[in-house]
Amino acid sequence: MIRFERVTKRYEGAPGSEGDGATAAVDDLSLEAPTGKITVLVGPSGCGKTTTLRMVNRMITPTSGTISIDGRDTASLDVAELRRGIGYVIQAAGLFPHRTVLDNVTTVPRLLGTDKKAARARAMELIERVGLDPAMAGRYPAQLSGGQQQRVGVARALAADPPVMLMDEPFSAVDPVVREQLQNEFLRLQSELGKTILFVTHDIDEAVKLGDQVAVLRVGGVLAQLDSPAKLLAD
Ligand code: ADP
Ligand code: ADP
């Protein structure tokens, strides 16, 4: 479980960051993301979703409060060790442009010491499981569609088999038809893998479709936290 306890982030130099009542990017957030579930953070642009996600892998340091994973305070862990256990997928897949699909997926396991043959075998399996034609393994990112690139991004994040996945609008940059395919494939994959996922979106429909649990954020705080996303539509 990922647990946020009274987490606040104020960016230095942001307007009003020194005064009382200033708007923090994330303000006193408490939240639990259960193990093996998809927890969606939904809310408008600027409400602090990306900031929240990036505090988990310590790309951003909270101003106050604690974030723990399975009871271990992330602030007390070695950053490299922390990040080994966390996959990260962003909107623009962010693939290494000069590496093939296969090499994109094997890079992290290779850096972690997995031997080449095993890393490649695992990569090919993941490439298929995210719905890519294995024949694409030798292509370069620029030779792929946006949807295919996002699939590679997901495969790459899964390659080191991290228990936790942070996903920041991973399906937002593709057209609606492809988005729906990606969502469905993602749900199928997650039903097999059971990762602990924090998923950020501004799209309520996506939140309801994907979330086992949904937290609705607004600028300056949490509006509601629902264990049953269907309640969102009822409100
Ligand atoms: P969201 O992901 O919901 O769009 P963000 O976490 O990106 O929200 O941003 C939350 C707030 O923090 C916004 O007001 C944004 O302008 C501000 N912010 C984000 N990053 C920085 C930064 N590096 N420096 C100063 N302010 C920032
Ligand atoms: P490494 O030990 O660094 O993984 P490789 O022999 O796998 O070395 O790769 C060397 C270069 O060949 C890399 O730049 C990579 O992009 C390219 N390459 C590796 N596999 C393929 C492939 N299946 N198709 C096309 N290029 C490849």
mmCIF file of C-alpha atoms and ligand atoms in Angstrom:
data_model
loop_
_atom_site.group_PDB
_atom_site.id
_atom_site.type_symbol
_atom_site.label_atom_id
_atom_site.label_comp_id
_atom_site.label_asym_id
_atom_site.label_seq_id
_atom_site.Cartn_x
_atom_site.Cartn_y
_atom_site.Cartn_z
ATOM 1 C CA MET A 1 0.000 0.000 0.000
ATOM 2 C CA ILE A 2 1.109 3.528 -0.765
ATOM 3 C CA ARG A 3 0.123 5.901 2.012
ATOM 4 C CA PHE A 4 0.205 9.682 1.891
ATOM 5 C CA GLU A 5 -0.018 11.247 5.327
ATOM 6 C CA ARG A 6 -0.706 14.950 5.457
ATOM 7 C CA VAL A 7 1.491 15.646 2.450
ATOM 8 C CA THR A 8 1.992 19.242 1.363
ATOM 9 C CA LYS A 9 4.095 20.586 -1.461
ATOM 10 C CA ARG A 10 4.843 24.266 -1.897
ATOM 11 C CA TYR A 11 7.088 25.130 -4.793
ATOM 12 C CA GLU A 12 9.769 27.574 -3.802
ATOM 13 C CA GLY A 13 9.270 30.925 -5.423
ATOM 14 C CA ALA A 14 5.709 30.145 -6.481
ATOM 15 C CA PRO A 15 3.336 33.080 -5.933
ATOM 16 C CA GLY A 16 2.265 33.361 -2.330
ATOM 17 C CA SER A 17 4.528 30.530 -1.242
ATOM 18 C CA GLU A 18 5.669 32.429 1.840
ATOM 19 C CA GLY A 19 2.391 33.826 3.052
ATOM 20 C CA ASP A 20 -0.334 32.272 5.166
ATOM 21 C CA GLY A 21 -3.213 30.910 3.191
ATOM 22 C CA ALA A 22 -1.038 30.582 0.100
ATOM 23 C CA THR A 23 -2.125 27.947 -2.344
ATOM 24 C CA ALA A 24 0.100 24.911 -2.172
ATOM 25 C CA ALA A 25 0.453 22.660 -5.226
ATOM 26 C CA VAL A 26 -0.584 19.829 -2.912
ATOM 27 C CA ASP A 27 -2.197 20.766 0.375
ATOM 28 C CA ASP A 28 -2.387 18.396 3.333
ATOM 29 C CA LEU A 29 -3.126 15.334 1.233
ATOM 30 C CA SER A 30 -3.888 12.070 2.996
ATOM 31 C CA LEU A 31 -4.601 9.111 0.795
ATOM 32 C CA GLU A 32 -4.154 5.366 0.652
ATOM 33 C CA ALA A 33 -3.549 3.418 -2.532
ATOM 34 C CA PRO A 34 -4.149 -0.263 -1.730
ATOM 35 C CA THR A 35 -1.780 -2.992 -2.876
ATOM 36 C CA GLY A 36 -2.753 -4.652 -6.142
ATOM 37 C CA LYS A 37 -5.351 -2.031 -7.024
ATOM 38 C CA ILE A 38 -5.656 0.872 -9.415
ATOM 39 C CA THR A 39 -6.122 4.143 -7.549
ATOM 40 C CA VAL A 40 -7.003 7.004 -9.863
ATOM 41 C CA LEU A 41 -6.342 10.643 -9.054
ATOM 42 C CA VAL A 42 -8.696 12.745 -11.119
ATOM 43 C CA GLY A 43 -9.092 16.486 -11.236
ATOM 44 C CA PRO A 44 -8.589 19.580 -13.357
ATOM 45 C CA SER A 45 -5.286 20.812 -14.692
ATOM 46 C CA GLY A 46 -3.187 22.424 -11.982
ATOM 47 C CA CYS A 47 -4.751 20.597 -9.034
ATOM 48 C CA GLY A 48 -1.492 18.850 -8.174
ATOM 49 C CA LYS A 49 -1.843 15.395 -9.745
ATOM 50 C CA THR A 50 1.593 15.249 -11.332
ATOM 51 C CA THR A 51 3.201 16.716 -8.237
ATOM 52 C CA THR A 52 1.533 14.028 -6.112
ATOM 53 C CA LEU A 53 2.764 11.241 -8.385
ATOM 54 C CA ARG A 54 6.317 12.510 -8.573
ATOM 55 C CA MET A 55 6.622 12.734 -4.815
ATOM 56 C CA VAL A 56 6.230 8.950 -4.665
ATOM 57 C CA ASN A 57 9.458 8.257 -6.568
ATOM 58 C CA ARG A 58 11.096 11.363 -5.112
ATOM 59 C CA MET A 59 11.445 13.271 -8.335
ATOM 60 C CA ILE A 60 9.835 15.928 -6.131
ATOM 61 C CA THR A 61 10.421 16.312 -2.393
ATOM 62 C CA PRO A 62 7.387 17.052 -0.221
ATOM 63 C CA THR A 63 7.500 20.209 1.881
ATOM 64 C CA SER A 64 5.903 18.281 4.746
ATOM 65 C CA GLY A 65 4.165 15.017 5.448
ATOM 66 C CA THR A 66 5.196 11.444 4.730
ATOM 67 C CA ILE A 67 4.720 8.977 1.921
ATOM 68 C CA SER A 68 5.242 5.329 2.727
ATOM 69 C CA ILE A 69 5.145 2.171 0.667
ATOM 70 C CA ASP A 70 4.261 -0.973 2.596
ATOM 71 C CA GLY A 71 5.021 0.850 5.806
ATOM 72 C CA ARG A 72 8.468 2.075 4.741
ATOM 73 C CA ASP A 73 8.926 5.832 4.654
ATOM 74 C CA THR A 74 10.095 6.646 1.123
ATOM 75 C CA ALA A 75 12.227 9.504 2.483
ATOM 76 C CA SER A 76 14.367 7.028 4.393
ATOM 77 C CA LEU A 77 15.047 4.717 1.442
ATOM 78 C CA ASP A 78 17.933 4.870 -0.969
ATOM 79 C CA VAL A 79 16.545 6.655 -4.031
ATOM 80 C CA ALA A 80 17.906 4.110 -6.497
ATOM 81 C CA GLU A 81 16.418 1.270 -4.480
ATOM 82 C CA LEU A 82 13.097 3.108 -4.209
ATOM 83 C CA ARG A 83 12.944 3.676 -7.964
ATOM 84 C CA ARG A 84 13.805 0.085 -8.794
ATOM 85 C CA GLY A 85 10.459 -0.823 -7.310
ATOM 86 C CA ILE A 86 8.495 1.816 -9.213
ATOM 87 C CA GLY A 87 7.588 1.903 -12.896
ATOM 88 C CA TYR A 88 6.774 5.303 -14.366
ATOM 89 C CA VAL A 89 4.732 5.972 -17.497
ATOM 90 C CA ILE A 90 4.072 9.451 -18.856
ATOM 91 C CA GLN A 91 1.881 10.938 -21.540
ATOM 92 C CA ALA A 92 4.586 11.395 -24.153
ATOM 93 C CA ALA A 93 6.029 7.902 -23.919
ATOM 94 C CA GLY A 94 9.533 9.337 -23.548
ATOM 95 C CA LEU A 95 11.215 6.430 -25.303
ATOM 96 C CA PHE A 96 14.920 6.453 -26.076
ATOM 97 C CA PRO A 97 14.789 7.602 -29.716
ATOM 98 C CA HIS A 98 18.009 5.940 -30.818
ATOM 99 C CA ARG A 99 17.147 2.544 -29.411
ATOM 100 C CA THR A 100 14.876 -0.062 -30.855
ATOM 101 C CA VAL A 101 11.660 -1.117 -29.170
ATOM 102 C CA LEU A 102 13.422 -4.194 -27.851
ATOM 103 C CA ASP A 103 16.320 -2.162 -26.476
ATOM 104 C CA ASN A 104 13.979 0.367 -24.916
ATOM 105 C CA VAL A 105 12.328 -2.433 -22.967
ATOM 106 C CA THR A 106 15.567 -4.211 -22.004
ATOM 107 C CA THR A 107 17.585 -1.137 -20.964
ATOM 108 C CA VAL A 108 16.547 -0.974 -17.319
ATOM 109 C CA PRO A 109 16.749 -4.728 -16.602
ATOM 110 C CA ARG A 110 20.193 -4.749 -18.259
ATOM 111 C CA LEU A 111 21.328 -1.869 -16.044
ATOM 112 C CA LEU A 112 20.057 -3.825 -13.059
ATOM 113 C CA GLY A 113 22.203 -6.757 -14.094
ATOM 114 C CA THR A 114 19.761 -9.091 -15.840
ATOM 115 C CA ASP A 115 21.629 -11.037 -18.482
ATOM 116 C CA LYS A 116 20.943 -10.139 -22.061
ATOM 117 C CA LYS A 117 19.176 -13.313 -23.093
ATOM 118 C CA ALA A 118 16.802 -13.286 -20.135
ATOM 119 C CA ALA A 119 16.125 -9.560 -20.544
ATOM 120 C CA ARG A 120 15.297 -10.012 -24.212
ATOM 121 C CA ALA A 121 13.048 -13.007 -23.618
ATOM 122 C CA ARG A 122 11.134 -11.113 -20.956
ATOM 123 C CA ALA A 123 10.945 -8.026 -23.187
ATOM 124 C CA MET A 124 9.497 -9.995 -26.074
ATOM 125 C CA GLU A 125 6.875 -11.444 -23.745
ATOM 126 C CA LEU A 126 5.946 -7.964 -22.499
ATOM 127 C CA ILE A 127 5.879 -6.550 -26.014
ATOM 128 C CA GLU A 128 3.248 -9.131 -26.888
ATOM 129 C CA ARG A 129 1.309 -8.658 -23.686
ATOM 130 C CA VAL A 130 0.865 -4.942 -24.229
ATOM 131 C CA GLY A 131 -0.639 -5.728 -27.614
ATOM 132 C CA LEU A 132 2.287 -5.001 -29.912
ATOM 133 C CA ASP A 133 3.219 -7.127 -32.881
ATOM 134 C CA PRO A 134 6.555 -8.810 -32.004
ATOM 135 C CA ALA A 135 7.736 -7.857 -35.482
ATOM 136 C CA MET A 136 7.929 -4.273 -34.171
ATOM 137 C CA ALA A 137 10.698 -5.142 -31.716
ATOM 138 C CA GLY A 138 13.381 -4.039 -34.151
ATOM 139 C CA ARG A 139 11.765 -0.712 -35.008
ATOM 140 C CA TYR A 140 12.754 2.654 -33.653
ATOM 141 C CA PRO A 141 10.220 4.844 -31.778
ATOM 142 C CA ALA A 142 9.844 7.269 -34.685
ATOM 143 C CA GLN A 143 8.619 4.351 -36.793
ATOM 144 C CA LEU A 144 5.692 3.716 -34.441
ATOM 145 C CA SER A 145 2.281 5.334 -34.059
ATOM 146 C CA GLY A 146 1.503 7.262 -30.867
ATOM 147 C CA GLY A 147 -0.535 4.364 -29.508
ATOM 148 C CA GLN A 148 2.237 1.900 -30.234
ATOM 149 C CA GLN A 149 4.745 4.160 -28.513
ATOM 150 C CA GLN A 150 2.563 4.269 -25.400
ATOM 151 C CA ARG A 151 2.419 0.475 -25.425
ATOM 152 C CA VAL A 152 6.208 0.369 -25.497
ATOM 153 C CA GLY A 153 6.232 2.869 -22.625
ATOM 154 C CA VAL A 154 4.047 0.543 -20.567
ATOM 155 C CA ALA A 155 6.165 -2.501 -21.478
ATOM 156 C CA ARG A 156 9.326 -0.629 -20.546
ATOM 157 C CA ALA A 157 7.919 0.417 -17.176
ATOM 158 C CA LEU A 158 6.946 -3.198 -16.477
ATOM 159 C CA ALA A 159 10.256 -4.690 -17.578
ATOM 160 C CA ALA A 160 11.904 -4.639 -14.172
ATOM 161 C CA ASP A 161 8.694 -6.075 -12.678
ATOM 162 C CA PRO A 162 8.165 -3.258 -10.173
ATOM 163 C CA PRO A 163 5.395 -3.766 -7.614
ATOM 164 C CA VAL A 164 4.320 -0.128 -7.994
ATOM 165 C CA MET A 165 3.410 1.757 -11.171
ATOM 166 C CA LEU A 166 2.968 5.518 -11.473
ATOM 167 C CA MET A 167 1.007 6.448 -14.585
ATOM 168 C CA ASP A 168 0.593 10.080 -15.561
ATOM 169 C CA GLU A 169 -2.056 10.521 -18.268
ATOM 170 C CA PRO A 170 -0.545 7.578 -20.177
ATOM 171 C CA PHE A 171 -3.389 7.359 -22.691
ATOM 172 C CA SER A 172 -4.298 11.025 -23.100
ATOM 173 C CA ALA A 173 -2.250 11.846 -26.182
ATOM 174 C CA VAL A 174 -3.875 9.333 -28.532
ATOM 175 C CA ASP A 175 -7.159 9.467 -30.388
ATOM 176 C CA PRO A 176 -10.307 8.158 -28.647
ATOM 177 C CA VAL A 177 -10.467 4.837 -30.489
ATOM 178 C CA VAL A 178 -6.864 3.952 -29.690
ATOM 179 C CA ARG A 179 -7.327 5.242 -26.156
ATOM 180 C CA GLU A 180 -10.119 2.789 -25.576
ATOM 181 C CA GLN A 181 -7.979 -0.080 -26.883
ATOM 182 C CA LEU A 182 -5.119 0.928 -24.622
ATOM 183 C CA GLN A 183 -7.428 1.173 -21.615
ATOM 184 C CA ASN A 184 -8.889 -2.269 -22.270
ATOM 185 C CA GLU A 185 -5.481 -3.852 -22.760
ATOM 186 C CA PHE A 186 -4.218 -2.149 -19.648
ATOM 187 C CA LEU A 187 -7.124 -3.512 -17.584
ATOM 188 C CA ARG A 188 -6.526 -7.006 -18.942
ATOM 189 C CA LEU A 189 -2.831 -6.802 -18.158
ATOM 190 C CA GLN A 190 -3.475 -5.467 -14.664
ATOM 191 C CA SER A 191 -5.931 -8.282 -13.937
ATOM 192 C CA GLU A 192 -3.008 -10.669 -14.463
ATOM 193 C CA LEU A 193 -0.243 -8.603 -12.874
ATOM 194 C CA GLY A 194 -1.996 -7.034 -9.892
ATOM 195 C CA LYS A 195 0.367 -4.063 -9.585
ATOM 196 C CA THR A 196 -0.195 -1.282 -7.080
ATOM 197 C CA ILE A 197 -1.040 1.559 -9.426
ATOM 198 C CA LEU A 198 -1.438 5.297 -8.990
ATOM 199 C CA PHE A 199 -3.021 6.576 -12.166
ATOM 200 C CA VAL A 200 -3.480 10.256 -12.941
ATOM 201 C CA THR A 201 -6.044 11.636 -15.389
ATOM 202 C CA HIS A 202 -8.190 14.713 -15.934
ATOM 203 C CA ASP A 203 -10.832 12.543 -17.605
ATOM 204 C CA ILE A 204 -13.687 11.469 -15.316
ATOM 205 C CA ASP A 205 -14.823 8.728 -17.681
ATOM 206 C CA GLU A 206 -11.357 7.237 -17.709
ATOM 207 C CA ALA A 207 -11.199 7.456 -13.911
ATOM 208 C CA VAL A 208 -14.472 5.577 -13.532
ATOM 209 C CA LYS A 209 -13.508 2.971 -16.100
ATOM 210 C CA LEU A 210 -10.058 2.184 -14.720
ATOM 211 C CA GLY A 211 -10.190 2.957 -11.025
ATOM 212 C CA ASP A 212 -10.758 0.409 -8.295
ATOM 213 C CA GLN A 213 -10.666 3.543 -6.210
ATOM 214 C CA VAL A 214 -10.870 7.162 -7.270
ATOM 215 C CA ALA A 215 -9.714 10.271 -5.453
ATOM 216 C CA VAL A 216 -11.149 13.487 -6.803
ATOM 217 C CA LEU A 217 -8.716 16.358 -6.371
ATOM 218 C CA ARG A 218 -9.390 20.035 -6.676
ATOM 219 C CA VAL A 219 -7.006 22.941 -6.507
ATOM 220 C CA GLY A 220 -5.941 23.057 -2.867
ATOM 221 C CA GLY A 221 -7.166 19.706 -1.644
ATOM 222 C CA VAL A 222 -9.079 16.465 -1.944
ATOM 223 C CA LEU A 223 -12.735 16.834 -2.810
ATOM 224 C CA ALA A 224 -13.761 13.246 -2.320
ATOM 225 C CA GLN A 225 -12.308 9.792 -2.030
ATOM 226 C CA LEU A 226 -14.449 6.980 -3.284
ATOM 227 C CA ASP A 227 -13.918 3.279 -3.011
ATOM 228 C CA SER A 228 -16.603 2.770 -5.605
ATOM 229 C CA PRO A 229 -16.039 4.851 -8.735
ATOM 230 C CA ALA A 230 -19.630 4.376 -9.825
ATOM 231 C CA LYS A 231 -20.613 6.769 -7.039
ATOM 232 C CA LEU A 232 -18.905 9.500 -9.011
ATOM 233 C CA LEU A 233 -21.484 9.244 -11.727
ATOM 234 C CA ALA A 234 -24.298 9.231 -9.211
ATOM 235 C CA ASP A 235 -23.223 12.569 -7.747
HETATM 236 P P1 ADP B 1 -1.701 18.776 -12.443
HETATM 237 O O1 ADP B 1 -0.826 17.585 -12.697
HETATM 238 O O2 ADP B 1 -2.943 18.435 -11.694
HETATM 239 O O3 ADP B 1 -1.986 19.578 -13.675
HETATM 240 P P2 ADP B 1 0.664 19.911 -11.187
HETATM 241 O O4 ADP B 1 1.068 18.993 -10.111
HETATM 242 O O5 ADP B 1 1.398 19.836 -12.469
HETATM 243 O O6 ADP B 1 -0.911 19.738 -11.444
HETATM 244 O O7 ADP B 1 0.741 21.416 -10.677
HETATM 245 C C1 ADP B 1 0.114 21.848 -9.467
HETATM 246 C C2 ADP B 1 0.412 23.317 -9.226
HETATM 247 O O8 ADP B 1 1.808 23.484 -8.972
HETATM 248 C C3 ADP B 1 0.099 24.210 -10.407
HETATM 249 O O9 ADP B 1 -0.364 25.443 -9.911
HETATM 250 C C4 ADP B 1 1.451 24.376 -11.078
HETATM 251 O O10 ADP B 1 1.524 25.583 -11.767
HETATM 252 C C5 ADP B 1 2.382 24.350 -9.893
HETATM 253 N N1 ADP B 1 3.719 23.835 -10.263
HETATM 254 C C6 ADP B 1 3.961 22.640 -10.822
HETATM 255 N N2 ADP B 1 5.283 22.461 -11.004
HETATM 256 C C7 ADP B 1 5.890 23.574 -10.546
HETATM 257 C C8 ADP B 1 7.250 24.010 -10.435
HETATM 258 N N3 ADP B 1 8.276 23.244 -10.836
HETATM 259 N N4 ADP B 1 7.473 25.239 -9.914
HETATM 260 C C9 ADP B 1 6.472 26.015 -9.463
HETATM 261 N N5 ADP B 1 5.166 25.672 -9.535
HETATM 262 C C10 ADP B 1 4.870 24.462 -10.062
HETATM 263 P P1 ADP B 2 23.831 -3.994 -25.758
HETATM 264 O O1 ADP B 2 24.768 -4.988 -25.147
HETATM 265 O O2 ADP B 2 24.205 -2.562 -25.445
HETATM 266 O O3 ADP B 2 22.390 -4.294 -25.493
HETATM 267 P P2 ADP B 2 23.198 -4.739 -28.459
HETATM 268 O O4 ADP B 2 24.063 -5.659 -29.255
HETATM 269 O O5 ADP B 2 21.927 -5.232 -27.931
HETATM 270 O O6 ADP B 2 24.109 -4.118 -27.338
HETATM 271 O O7 ADP B 2 22.863 -3.455 -29.338
HETATM 272 C C1 ADP B 2 23.835 -2.716 -30.050
HETATM 273 C C2 ADP B 2 23.082 -1.746 -30.967
HETATM 274 O O8 ADP B 2 22.307 -2.489 -31.912
HETATM 275 C C3 ADP B 2 22.124 -0.858 -30.210
HETATM 276 O O9 ADP B 2 22.369 0.483 -30.536
HETATM 277 C C4 ADP B 2 20.752 -1.271 -30.634
HETATM 278 O O10 ADP B 2 19.913 -0.140 -30.886
HETATM 279 C C5 ADP B 2 20.969 -2.043 -31.905
HETATM 280 N N1 ADP B 2 20.080 -3.185 -31.890
HETATM 281 C C6 ADP B 2 20.020 -4.153 -30.953
HETATM 282 N N2 ADP B 2 19.062 -5.048 -31.231
HETATM 283 C C7 ADP B 2 18.480 -4.639 -32.374
HETATM 284 C C8 ADP B 2 17.415 -5.141 -33.190
HETATM 285 N N3 ADP B 2 16.731 -6.248 -32.884
HETATM 286 N N4 ADP B 2 17.082 -4.444 -34.299
HETATM 287 C C9 ADP B 2 17.755 -3.329 -34.628
HETATM 288 N N5 ADP B 2 18.753 -2.820 -33.904
HETATM 289 C C10 ADP B 2 19.145 -3.459 -32.806
#
